[in-house]
PDB file of C-alpha atoms and ligand atoms in Angstrom:
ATOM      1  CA  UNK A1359      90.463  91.810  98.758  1.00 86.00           C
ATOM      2  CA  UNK A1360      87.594  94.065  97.087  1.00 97.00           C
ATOM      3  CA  UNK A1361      85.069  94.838  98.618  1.00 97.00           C
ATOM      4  CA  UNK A1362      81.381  93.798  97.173  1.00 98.00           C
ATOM      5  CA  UNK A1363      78.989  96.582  95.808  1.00 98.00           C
ATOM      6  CA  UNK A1364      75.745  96.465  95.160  1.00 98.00           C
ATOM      7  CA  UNK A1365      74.169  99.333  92.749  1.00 98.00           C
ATOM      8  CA  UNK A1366      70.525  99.261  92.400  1.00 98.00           C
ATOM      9  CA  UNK A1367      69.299 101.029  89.127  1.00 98.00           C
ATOM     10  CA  UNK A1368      65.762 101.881  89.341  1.00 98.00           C
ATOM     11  CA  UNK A1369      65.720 103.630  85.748  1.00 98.00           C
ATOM     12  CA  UNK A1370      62.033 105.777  85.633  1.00 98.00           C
ATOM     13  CA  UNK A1371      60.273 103.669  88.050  1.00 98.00           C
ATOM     14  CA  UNK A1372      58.523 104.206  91.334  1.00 98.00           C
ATOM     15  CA  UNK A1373      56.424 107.632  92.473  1.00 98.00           C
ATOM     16  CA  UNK A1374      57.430 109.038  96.217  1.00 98.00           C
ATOM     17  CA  UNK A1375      55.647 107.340  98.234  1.00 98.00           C
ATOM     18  CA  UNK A1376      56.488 104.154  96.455  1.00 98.00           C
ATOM     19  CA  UNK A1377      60.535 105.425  97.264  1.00 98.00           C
ATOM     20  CA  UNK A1378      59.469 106.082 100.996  1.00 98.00           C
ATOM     21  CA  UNK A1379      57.721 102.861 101.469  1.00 98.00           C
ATOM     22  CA  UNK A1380      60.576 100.783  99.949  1.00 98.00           C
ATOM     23  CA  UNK A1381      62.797 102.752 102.204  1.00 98.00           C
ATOM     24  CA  UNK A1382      61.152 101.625 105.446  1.00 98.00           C
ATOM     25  CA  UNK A1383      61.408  97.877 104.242  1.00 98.00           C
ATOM     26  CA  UNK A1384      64.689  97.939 103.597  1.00 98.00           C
ATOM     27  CA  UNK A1385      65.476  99.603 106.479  1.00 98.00           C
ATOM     28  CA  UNK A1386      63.572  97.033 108.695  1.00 98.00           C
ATOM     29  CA  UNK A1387      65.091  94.251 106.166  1.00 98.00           C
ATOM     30  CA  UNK A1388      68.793  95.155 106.104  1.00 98.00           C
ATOM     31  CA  UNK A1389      70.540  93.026 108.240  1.00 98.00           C
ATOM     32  CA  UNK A1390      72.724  94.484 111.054  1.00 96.00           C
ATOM     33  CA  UNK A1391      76.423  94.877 109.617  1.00 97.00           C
ATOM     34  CA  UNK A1392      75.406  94.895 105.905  1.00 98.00           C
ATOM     35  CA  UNK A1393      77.579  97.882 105.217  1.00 98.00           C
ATOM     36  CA  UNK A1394      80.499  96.651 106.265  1.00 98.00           C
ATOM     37  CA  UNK A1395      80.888  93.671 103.899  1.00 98.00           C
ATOM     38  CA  UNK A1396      79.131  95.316 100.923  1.00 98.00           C
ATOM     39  CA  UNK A1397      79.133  99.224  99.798  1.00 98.00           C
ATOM     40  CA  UNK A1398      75.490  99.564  99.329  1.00 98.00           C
ATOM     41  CA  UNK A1399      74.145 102.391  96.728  1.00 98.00           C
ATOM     42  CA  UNK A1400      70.502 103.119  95.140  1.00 98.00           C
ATOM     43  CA  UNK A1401      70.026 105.517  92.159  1.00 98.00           C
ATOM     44  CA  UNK A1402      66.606 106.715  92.000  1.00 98.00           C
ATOM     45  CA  UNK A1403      65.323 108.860  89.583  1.00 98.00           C
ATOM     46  CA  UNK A1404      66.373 112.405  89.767  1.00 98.00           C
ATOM     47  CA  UNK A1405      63.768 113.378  91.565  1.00 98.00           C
ATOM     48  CA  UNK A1406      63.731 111.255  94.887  1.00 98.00           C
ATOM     49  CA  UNK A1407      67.703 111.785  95.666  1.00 98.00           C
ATOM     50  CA  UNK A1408      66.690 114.089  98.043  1.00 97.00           C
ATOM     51  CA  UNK A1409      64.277 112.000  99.362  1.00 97.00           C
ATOM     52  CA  UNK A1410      66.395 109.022 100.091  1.00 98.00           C
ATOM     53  CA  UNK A1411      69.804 111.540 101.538  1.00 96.00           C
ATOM     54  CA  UNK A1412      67.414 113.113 103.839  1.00 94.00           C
ATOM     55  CA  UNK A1413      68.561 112.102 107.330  1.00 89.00           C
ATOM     56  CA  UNK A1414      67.847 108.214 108.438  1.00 92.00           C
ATOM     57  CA  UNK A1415      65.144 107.239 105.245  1.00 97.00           C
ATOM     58  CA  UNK A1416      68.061 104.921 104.551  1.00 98.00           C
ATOM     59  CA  UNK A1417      70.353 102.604 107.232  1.00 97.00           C
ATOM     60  CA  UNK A1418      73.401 104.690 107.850  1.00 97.00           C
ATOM     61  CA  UNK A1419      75.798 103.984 105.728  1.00 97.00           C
ATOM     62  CA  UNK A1420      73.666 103.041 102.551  1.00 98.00           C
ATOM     63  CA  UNK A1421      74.151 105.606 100.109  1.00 98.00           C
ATOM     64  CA  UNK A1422      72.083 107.256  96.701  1.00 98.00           C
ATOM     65  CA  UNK A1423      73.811 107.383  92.811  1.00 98.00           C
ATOM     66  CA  UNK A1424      72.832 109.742  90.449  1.00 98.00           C
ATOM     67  CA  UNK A1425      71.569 107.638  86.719  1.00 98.00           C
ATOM     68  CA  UNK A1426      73.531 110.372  84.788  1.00 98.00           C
ATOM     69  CA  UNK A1427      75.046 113.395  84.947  1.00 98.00           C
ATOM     70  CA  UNK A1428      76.170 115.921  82.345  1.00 98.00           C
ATOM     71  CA  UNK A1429      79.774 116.754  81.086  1.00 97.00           C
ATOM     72  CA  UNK A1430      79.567 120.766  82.138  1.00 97.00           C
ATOM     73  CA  UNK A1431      79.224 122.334  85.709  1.00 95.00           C
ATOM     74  CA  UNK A1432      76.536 124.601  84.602  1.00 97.00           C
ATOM     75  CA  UNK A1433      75.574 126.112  81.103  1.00 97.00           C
ATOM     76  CA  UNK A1434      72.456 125.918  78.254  1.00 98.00           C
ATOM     77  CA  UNK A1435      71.466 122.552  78.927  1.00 98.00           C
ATOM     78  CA  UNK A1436      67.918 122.542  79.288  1.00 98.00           C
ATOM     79  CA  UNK A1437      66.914 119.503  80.839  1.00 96.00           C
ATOM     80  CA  UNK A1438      70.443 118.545  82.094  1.00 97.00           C
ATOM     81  CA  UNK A1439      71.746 117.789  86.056  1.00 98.00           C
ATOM     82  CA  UNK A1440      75.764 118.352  86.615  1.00 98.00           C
ATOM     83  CA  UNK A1441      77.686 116.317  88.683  1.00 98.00           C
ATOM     84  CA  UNK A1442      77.928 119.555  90.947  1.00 97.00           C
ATOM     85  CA  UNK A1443      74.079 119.710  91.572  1.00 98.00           C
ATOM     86  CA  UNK A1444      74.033 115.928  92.437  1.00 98.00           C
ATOM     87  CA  UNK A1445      76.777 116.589  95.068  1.00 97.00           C
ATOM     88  CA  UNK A1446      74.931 119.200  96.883  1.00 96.00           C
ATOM     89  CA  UNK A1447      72.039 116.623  97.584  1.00 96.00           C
ATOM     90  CA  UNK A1448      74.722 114.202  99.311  1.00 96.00           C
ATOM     91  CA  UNK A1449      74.872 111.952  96.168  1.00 98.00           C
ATOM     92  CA  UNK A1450      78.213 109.678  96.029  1.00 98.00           C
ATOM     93  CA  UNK A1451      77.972 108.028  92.816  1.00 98.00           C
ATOM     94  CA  UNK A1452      76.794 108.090  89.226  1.00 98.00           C
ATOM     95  CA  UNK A1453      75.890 105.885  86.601  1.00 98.00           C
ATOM     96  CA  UNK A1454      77.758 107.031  83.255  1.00 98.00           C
ATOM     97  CA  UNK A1455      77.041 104.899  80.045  1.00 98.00           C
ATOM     98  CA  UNK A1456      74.243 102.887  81.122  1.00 98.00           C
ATOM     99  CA  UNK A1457      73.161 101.355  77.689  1.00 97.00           C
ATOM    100  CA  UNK A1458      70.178 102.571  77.474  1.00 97.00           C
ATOM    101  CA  UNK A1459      71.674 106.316  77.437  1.00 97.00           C
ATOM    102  CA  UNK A1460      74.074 104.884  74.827  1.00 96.00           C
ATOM    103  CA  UNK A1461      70.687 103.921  72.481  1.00 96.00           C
ATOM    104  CA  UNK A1462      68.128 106.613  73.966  1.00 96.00           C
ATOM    105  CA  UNK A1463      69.937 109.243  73.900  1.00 96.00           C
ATOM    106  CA  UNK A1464      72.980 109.051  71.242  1.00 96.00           C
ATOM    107  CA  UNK A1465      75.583 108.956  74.214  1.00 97.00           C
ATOM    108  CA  UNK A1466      79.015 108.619  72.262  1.00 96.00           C
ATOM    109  CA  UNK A1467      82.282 107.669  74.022  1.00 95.00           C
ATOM    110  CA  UNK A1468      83.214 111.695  73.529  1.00 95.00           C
ATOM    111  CA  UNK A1469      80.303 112.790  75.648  1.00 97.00           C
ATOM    112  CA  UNK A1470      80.807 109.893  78.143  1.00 97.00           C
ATOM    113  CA  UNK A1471      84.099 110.941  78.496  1.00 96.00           C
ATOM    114  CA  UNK A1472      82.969 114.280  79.379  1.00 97.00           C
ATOM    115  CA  UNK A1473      81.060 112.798  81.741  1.00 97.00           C
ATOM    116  CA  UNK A1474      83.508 110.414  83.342  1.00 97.00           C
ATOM    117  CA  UNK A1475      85.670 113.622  83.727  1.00 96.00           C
ATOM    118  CA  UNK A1476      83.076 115.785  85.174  1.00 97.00           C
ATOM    119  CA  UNK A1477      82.001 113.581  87.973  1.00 97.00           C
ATOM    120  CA  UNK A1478      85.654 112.614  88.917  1.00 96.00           C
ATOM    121  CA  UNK A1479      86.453 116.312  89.276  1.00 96.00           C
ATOM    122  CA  UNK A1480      82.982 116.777  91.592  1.00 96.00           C
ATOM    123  CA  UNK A1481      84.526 114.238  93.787  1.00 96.00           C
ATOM    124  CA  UNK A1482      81.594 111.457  93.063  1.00 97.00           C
ATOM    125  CA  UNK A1483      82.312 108.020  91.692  1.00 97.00           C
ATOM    126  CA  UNK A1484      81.485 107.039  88.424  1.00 98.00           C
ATOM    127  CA  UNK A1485      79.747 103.381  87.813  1.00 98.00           C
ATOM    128  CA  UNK A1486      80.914 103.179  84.137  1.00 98.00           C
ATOM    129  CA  UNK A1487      79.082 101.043  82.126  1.00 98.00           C
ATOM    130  CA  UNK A1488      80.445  98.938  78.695  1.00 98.00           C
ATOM    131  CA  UNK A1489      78.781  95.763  77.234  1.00 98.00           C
ATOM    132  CA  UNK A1490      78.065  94.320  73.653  1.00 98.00           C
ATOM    133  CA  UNK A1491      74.941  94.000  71.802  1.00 98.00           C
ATOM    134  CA  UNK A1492      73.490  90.312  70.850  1.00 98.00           C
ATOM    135  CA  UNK A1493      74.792  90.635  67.431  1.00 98.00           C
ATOM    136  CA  UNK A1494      78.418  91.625  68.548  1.00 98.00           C
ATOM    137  CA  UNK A1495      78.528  88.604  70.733  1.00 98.00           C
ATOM    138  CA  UNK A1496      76.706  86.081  68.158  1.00 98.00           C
ATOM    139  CA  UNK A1497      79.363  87.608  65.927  1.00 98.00           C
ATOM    140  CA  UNK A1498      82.357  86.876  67.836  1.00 98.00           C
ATOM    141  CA  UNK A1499      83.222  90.909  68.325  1.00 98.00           C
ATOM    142  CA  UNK A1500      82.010  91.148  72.321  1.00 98.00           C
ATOM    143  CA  UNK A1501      86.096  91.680  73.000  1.00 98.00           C
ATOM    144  CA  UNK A1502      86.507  94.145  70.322  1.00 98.00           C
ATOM    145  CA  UNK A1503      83.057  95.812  71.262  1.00 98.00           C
ATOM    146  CA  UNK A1504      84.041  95.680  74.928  1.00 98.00           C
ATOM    147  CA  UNK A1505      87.676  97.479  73.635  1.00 98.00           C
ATOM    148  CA  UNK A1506      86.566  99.891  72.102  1.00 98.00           C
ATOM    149  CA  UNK A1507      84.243 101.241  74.278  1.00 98.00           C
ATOM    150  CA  UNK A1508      86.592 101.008  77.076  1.00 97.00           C
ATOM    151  CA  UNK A1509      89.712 102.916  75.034  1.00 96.00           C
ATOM    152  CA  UNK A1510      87.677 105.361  73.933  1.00 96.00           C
ATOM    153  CA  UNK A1511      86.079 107.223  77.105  1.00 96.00           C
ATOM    154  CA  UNK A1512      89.154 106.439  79.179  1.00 95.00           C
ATOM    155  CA  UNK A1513      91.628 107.439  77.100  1.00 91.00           C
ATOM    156  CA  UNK A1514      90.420 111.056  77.760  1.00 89.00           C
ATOM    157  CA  UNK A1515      89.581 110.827  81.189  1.00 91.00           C
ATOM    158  CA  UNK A1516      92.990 112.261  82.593  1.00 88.00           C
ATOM    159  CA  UNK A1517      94.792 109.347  84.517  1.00 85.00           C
ATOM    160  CA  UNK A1518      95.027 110.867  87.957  1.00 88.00           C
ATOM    161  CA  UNK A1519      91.747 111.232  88.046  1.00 90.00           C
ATOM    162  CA  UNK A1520      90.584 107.688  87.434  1.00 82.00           C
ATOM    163  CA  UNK A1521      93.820 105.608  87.813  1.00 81.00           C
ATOM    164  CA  UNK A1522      92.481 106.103  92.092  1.00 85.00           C
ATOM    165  CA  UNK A1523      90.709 102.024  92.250  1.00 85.00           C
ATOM    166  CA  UNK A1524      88.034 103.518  95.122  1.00 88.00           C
ATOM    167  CA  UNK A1525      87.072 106.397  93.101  1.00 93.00           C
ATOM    168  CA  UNK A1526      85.912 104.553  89.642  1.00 96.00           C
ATOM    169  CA  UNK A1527      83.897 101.428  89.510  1.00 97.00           C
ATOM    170  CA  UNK A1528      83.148  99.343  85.883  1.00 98.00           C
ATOM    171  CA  UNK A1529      80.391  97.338  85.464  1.00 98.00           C
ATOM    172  CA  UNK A1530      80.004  95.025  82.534  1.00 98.00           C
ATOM    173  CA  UNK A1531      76.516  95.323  81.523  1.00 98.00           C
ATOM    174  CA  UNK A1532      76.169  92.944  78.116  1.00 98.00           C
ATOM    175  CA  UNK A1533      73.407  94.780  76.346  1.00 98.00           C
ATOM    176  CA  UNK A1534      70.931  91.556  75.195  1.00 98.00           C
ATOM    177  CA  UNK A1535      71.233  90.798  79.126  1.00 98.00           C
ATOM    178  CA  UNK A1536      69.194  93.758  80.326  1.00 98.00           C
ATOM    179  CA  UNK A1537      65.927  93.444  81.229  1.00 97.00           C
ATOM    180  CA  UNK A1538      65.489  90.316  78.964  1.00 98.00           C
ATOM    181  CA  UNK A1539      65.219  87.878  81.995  1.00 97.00           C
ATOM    182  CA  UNK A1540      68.080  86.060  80.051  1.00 97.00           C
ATOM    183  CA  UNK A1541      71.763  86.630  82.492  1.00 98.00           C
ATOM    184  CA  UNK A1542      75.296  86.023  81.447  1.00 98.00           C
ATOM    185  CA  UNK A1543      75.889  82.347  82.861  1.00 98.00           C
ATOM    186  CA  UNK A1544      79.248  82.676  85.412  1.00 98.00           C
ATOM    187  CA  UNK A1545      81.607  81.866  82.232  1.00 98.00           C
ATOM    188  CA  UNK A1546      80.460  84.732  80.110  1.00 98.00           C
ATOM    189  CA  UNK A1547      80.848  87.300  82.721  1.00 98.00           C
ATOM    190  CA  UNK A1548      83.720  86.022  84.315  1.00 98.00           C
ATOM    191  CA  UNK A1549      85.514  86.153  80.430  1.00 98.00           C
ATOM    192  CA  UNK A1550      84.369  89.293  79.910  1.00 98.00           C
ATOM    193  CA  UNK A1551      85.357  90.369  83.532  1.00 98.00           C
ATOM    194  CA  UNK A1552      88.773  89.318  83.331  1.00 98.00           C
ATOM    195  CA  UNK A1553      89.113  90.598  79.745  1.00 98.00           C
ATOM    196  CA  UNK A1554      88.037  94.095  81.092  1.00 98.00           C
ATOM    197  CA  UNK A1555      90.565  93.695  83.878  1.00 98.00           C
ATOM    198  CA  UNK A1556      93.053  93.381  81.296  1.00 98.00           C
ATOM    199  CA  UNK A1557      92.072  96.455  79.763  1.00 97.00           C
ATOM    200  CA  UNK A1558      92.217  98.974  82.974  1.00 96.00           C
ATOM    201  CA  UNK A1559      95.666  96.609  83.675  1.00 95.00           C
ATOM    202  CA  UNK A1560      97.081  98.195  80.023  1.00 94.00           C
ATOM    203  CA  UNK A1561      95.268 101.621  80.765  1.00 93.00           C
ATOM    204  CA  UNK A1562      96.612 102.530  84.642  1.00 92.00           C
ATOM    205  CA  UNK A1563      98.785  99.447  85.552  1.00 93.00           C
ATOM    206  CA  UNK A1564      98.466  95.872  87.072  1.00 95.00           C
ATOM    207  CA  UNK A1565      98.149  97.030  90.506  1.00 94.00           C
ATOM    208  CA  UNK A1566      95.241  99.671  89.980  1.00 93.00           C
ATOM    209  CA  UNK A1567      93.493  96.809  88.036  1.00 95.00           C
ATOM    210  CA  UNK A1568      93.729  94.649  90.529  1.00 96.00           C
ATOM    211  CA  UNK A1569      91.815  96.770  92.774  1.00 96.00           C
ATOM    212  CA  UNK A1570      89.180  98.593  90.965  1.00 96.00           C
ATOM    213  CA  UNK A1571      85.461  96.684  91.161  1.00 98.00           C
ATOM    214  CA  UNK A1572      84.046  95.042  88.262  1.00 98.00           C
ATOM    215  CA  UNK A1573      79.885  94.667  88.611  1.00 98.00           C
ATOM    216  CA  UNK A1574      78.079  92.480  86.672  1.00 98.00           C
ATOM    217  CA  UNK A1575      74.628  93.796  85.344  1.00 98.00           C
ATOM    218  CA  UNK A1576      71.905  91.814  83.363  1.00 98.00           C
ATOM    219  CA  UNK A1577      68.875  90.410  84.987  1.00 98.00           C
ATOM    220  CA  UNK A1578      70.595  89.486  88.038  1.00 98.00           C
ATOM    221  CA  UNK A1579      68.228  87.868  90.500  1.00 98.00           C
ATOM    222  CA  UNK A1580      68.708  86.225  93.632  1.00 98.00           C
ATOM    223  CA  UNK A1581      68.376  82.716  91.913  1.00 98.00           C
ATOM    224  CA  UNK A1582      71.784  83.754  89.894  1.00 98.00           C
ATOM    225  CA  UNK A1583      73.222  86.068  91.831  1.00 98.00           C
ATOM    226  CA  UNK A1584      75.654  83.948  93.612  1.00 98.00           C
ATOM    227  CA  UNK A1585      77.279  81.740  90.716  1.00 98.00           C
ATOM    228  CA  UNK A1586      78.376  84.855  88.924  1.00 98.00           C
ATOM    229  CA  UNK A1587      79.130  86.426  92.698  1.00 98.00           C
ATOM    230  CA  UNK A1588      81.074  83.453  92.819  1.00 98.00           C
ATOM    231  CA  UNK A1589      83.844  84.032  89.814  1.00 98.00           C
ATOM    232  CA  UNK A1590      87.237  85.430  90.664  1.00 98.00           C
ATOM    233  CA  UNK A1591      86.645  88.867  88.560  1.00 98.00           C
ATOM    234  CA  UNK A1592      83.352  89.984  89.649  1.00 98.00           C
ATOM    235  CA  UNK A1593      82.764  92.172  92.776  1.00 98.00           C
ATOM    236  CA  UNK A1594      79.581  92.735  92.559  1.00 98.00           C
ATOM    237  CA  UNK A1595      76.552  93.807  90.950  1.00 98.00           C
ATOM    238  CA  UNK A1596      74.552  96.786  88.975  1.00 98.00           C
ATOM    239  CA  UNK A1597      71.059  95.808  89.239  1.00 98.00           C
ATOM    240  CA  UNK A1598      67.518  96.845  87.931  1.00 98.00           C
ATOM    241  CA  UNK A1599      64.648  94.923  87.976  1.00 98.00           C
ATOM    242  CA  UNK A1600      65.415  92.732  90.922  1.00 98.00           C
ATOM    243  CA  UNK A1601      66.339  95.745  93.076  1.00 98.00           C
ATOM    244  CA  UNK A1602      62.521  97.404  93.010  1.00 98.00           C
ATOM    245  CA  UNK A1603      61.902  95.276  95.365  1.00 98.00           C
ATOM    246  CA  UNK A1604      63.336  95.521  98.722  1.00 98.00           C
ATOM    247  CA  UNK A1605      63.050  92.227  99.710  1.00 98.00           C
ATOM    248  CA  UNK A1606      64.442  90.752  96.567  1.00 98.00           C
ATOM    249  CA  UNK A1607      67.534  93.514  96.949  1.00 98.00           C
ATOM    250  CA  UNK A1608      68.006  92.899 100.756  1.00 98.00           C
ATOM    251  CA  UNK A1609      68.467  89.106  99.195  1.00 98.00           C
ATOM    252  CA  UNK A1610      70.989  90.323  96.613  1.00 98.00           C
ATOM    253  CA  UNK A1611      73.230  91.954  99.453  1.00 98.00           C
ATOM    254  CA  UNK A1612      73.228  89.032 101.781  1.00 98.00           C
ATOM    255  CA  UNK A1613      74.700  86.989  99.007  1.00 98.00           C
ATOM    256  CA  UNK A1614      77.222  89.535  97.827  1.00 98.00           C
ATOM    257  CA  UNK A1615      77.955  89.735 101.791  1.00 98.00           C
ATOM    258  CA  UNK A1616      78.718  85.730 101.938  1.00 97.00           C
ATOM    259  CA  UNK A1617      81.381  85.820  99.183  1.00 89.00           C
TER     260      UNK A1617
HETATM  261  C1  PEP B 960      70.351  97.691  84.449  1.00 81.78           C
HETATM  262  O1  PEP B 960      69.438  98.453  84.158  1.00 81.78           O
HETATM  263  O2  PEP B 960      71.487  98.142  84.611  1.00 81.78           O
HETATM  264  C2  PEP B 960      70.058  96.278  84.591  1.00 81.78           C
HETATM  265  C3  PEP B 960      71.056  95.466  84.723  1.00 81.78           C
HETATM  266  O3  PEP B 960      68.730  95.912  84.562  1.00 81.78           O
HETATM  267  P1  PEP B 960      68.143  94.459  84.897  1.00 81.78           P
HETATM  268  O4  PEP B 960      68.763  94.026  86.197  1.00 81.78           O
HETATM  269  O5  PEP B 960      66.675  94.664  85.005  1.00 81.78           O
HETATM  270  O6  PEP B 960      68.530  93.565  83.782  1.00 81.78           O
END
């Protein structure tokens, strides 16, 4: 049985005391025993991880992502965090290939396998993100797309690292569901789920597959949260919008928790 996770993505939103007060309310709002049905994380910006780590901001056992990392330990890179720095402020996981790095930023399967490696070997868990455009999926190519991007980053990433199913979380993030208001319905994800299941089955074996979590991402709210909680392949989910609010998120976990 895998466990549910919920990720919440806050992308370049909220100031510090915005990050504080949402703290406190989902602190008060958490029910008791969330944390042991669901693994719980928030990725803030850069900025506020230290912020949330600091001792009892969050209920124990709730823990902070990093929204990227970089592929080196240390080096020219103005601008740049490594998966080192993110460690020493108690971070535990990190977002690699959200798609907005992918289109922002230029982030090419090389780099993201850089980064896939980098944060393995700091001993934080990746959240590694795939997912096809509209016009790949109105096109018929979403397997392909999803393929690709999958064989391409992994295949680099050396196997022991990854191949470990609690140290490397997928999320299938289709790109025209993001912020668009417009989710996959159950069937898409759970087709694309599956199909990505088959993927890390031919990468690292039917057994590691079975175990590693898949998360859904794409304007998950807590109207739609629990048909596509409810399909076989999907463990959880990577959320932005809906998780700014802490209400709203506290509602997301109690449904993961029910599955
Ligand atoms: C995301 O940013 O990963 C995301 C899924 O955003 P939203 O929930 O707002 O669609």
């Amino acid at each position: 049985m895998r466990k549910p996770l919920v990720a919440a993505n806050w992308k370049m939103n909220k100031n510090l005391n915005e990050v504080l007060d949402f703290a406190g309310e989902f602190s008060r709002k958490l029910p008791h025993g969330s944390v042991a049905k669901v693994d719980i994380v928030i990725c803030p910006a850069f900025t506020h991880l230290a912020a949330l780590t600091a001792n009892s901001v969050l209920p124990g056992g709730v823990v902070v992502g990093g929204q990227d990392s970089h592929w080196e330990e240390k080096g020219a890179f103005t601008g740049c965090i490594s998966p080192v720095m993110l460690k020493d402020l108690r971070v535990r996981y990190v977002i690699v290939g959200h798609s907005e790095r992918r289109q922002y930023f230029s982030e090419s399967s090389n780099m993201l396998a850089g980064k896939l490696t980098a944060t393995l070997k700091a001993g934080l868990i990746p959240i590694f993100c795939v997912g096809e455009k509209l016009e790949e999926r109105q096109t018929g190519r979403t397997f392909k797309v999803l393929e690709e991007q999958m064989t391409e980053a992994l295949q680099f990433v050396p196997k022991e690292l990854a191949s470990d199913s609690s140290r490397f979380i997928l999320a299938y993030e289709p790109v025209w569901a993001i912020g668009t208001g417009q989710n996959a319905t159950p069937g898409q994800a759970q087709e694309a789920h599956k199909h990505l299941r088959g993927l890390l089955a031919w990468l690292w074996g039917a057994e590691t597959a079975g175990q590693i979590r898949i998360l859904y991402g794409g304007s998950v709210t807590p109207d739609n949260f629990a048909a596509i909680m409810a399909c076989p392949d999907v463990d959880g989910g990577l959320v932005g919008g809906a998780s700014l609010d802490a209400e709203r998120f506290v509602k997301l976990i109690e449904i993961a928790a029910a599955r």
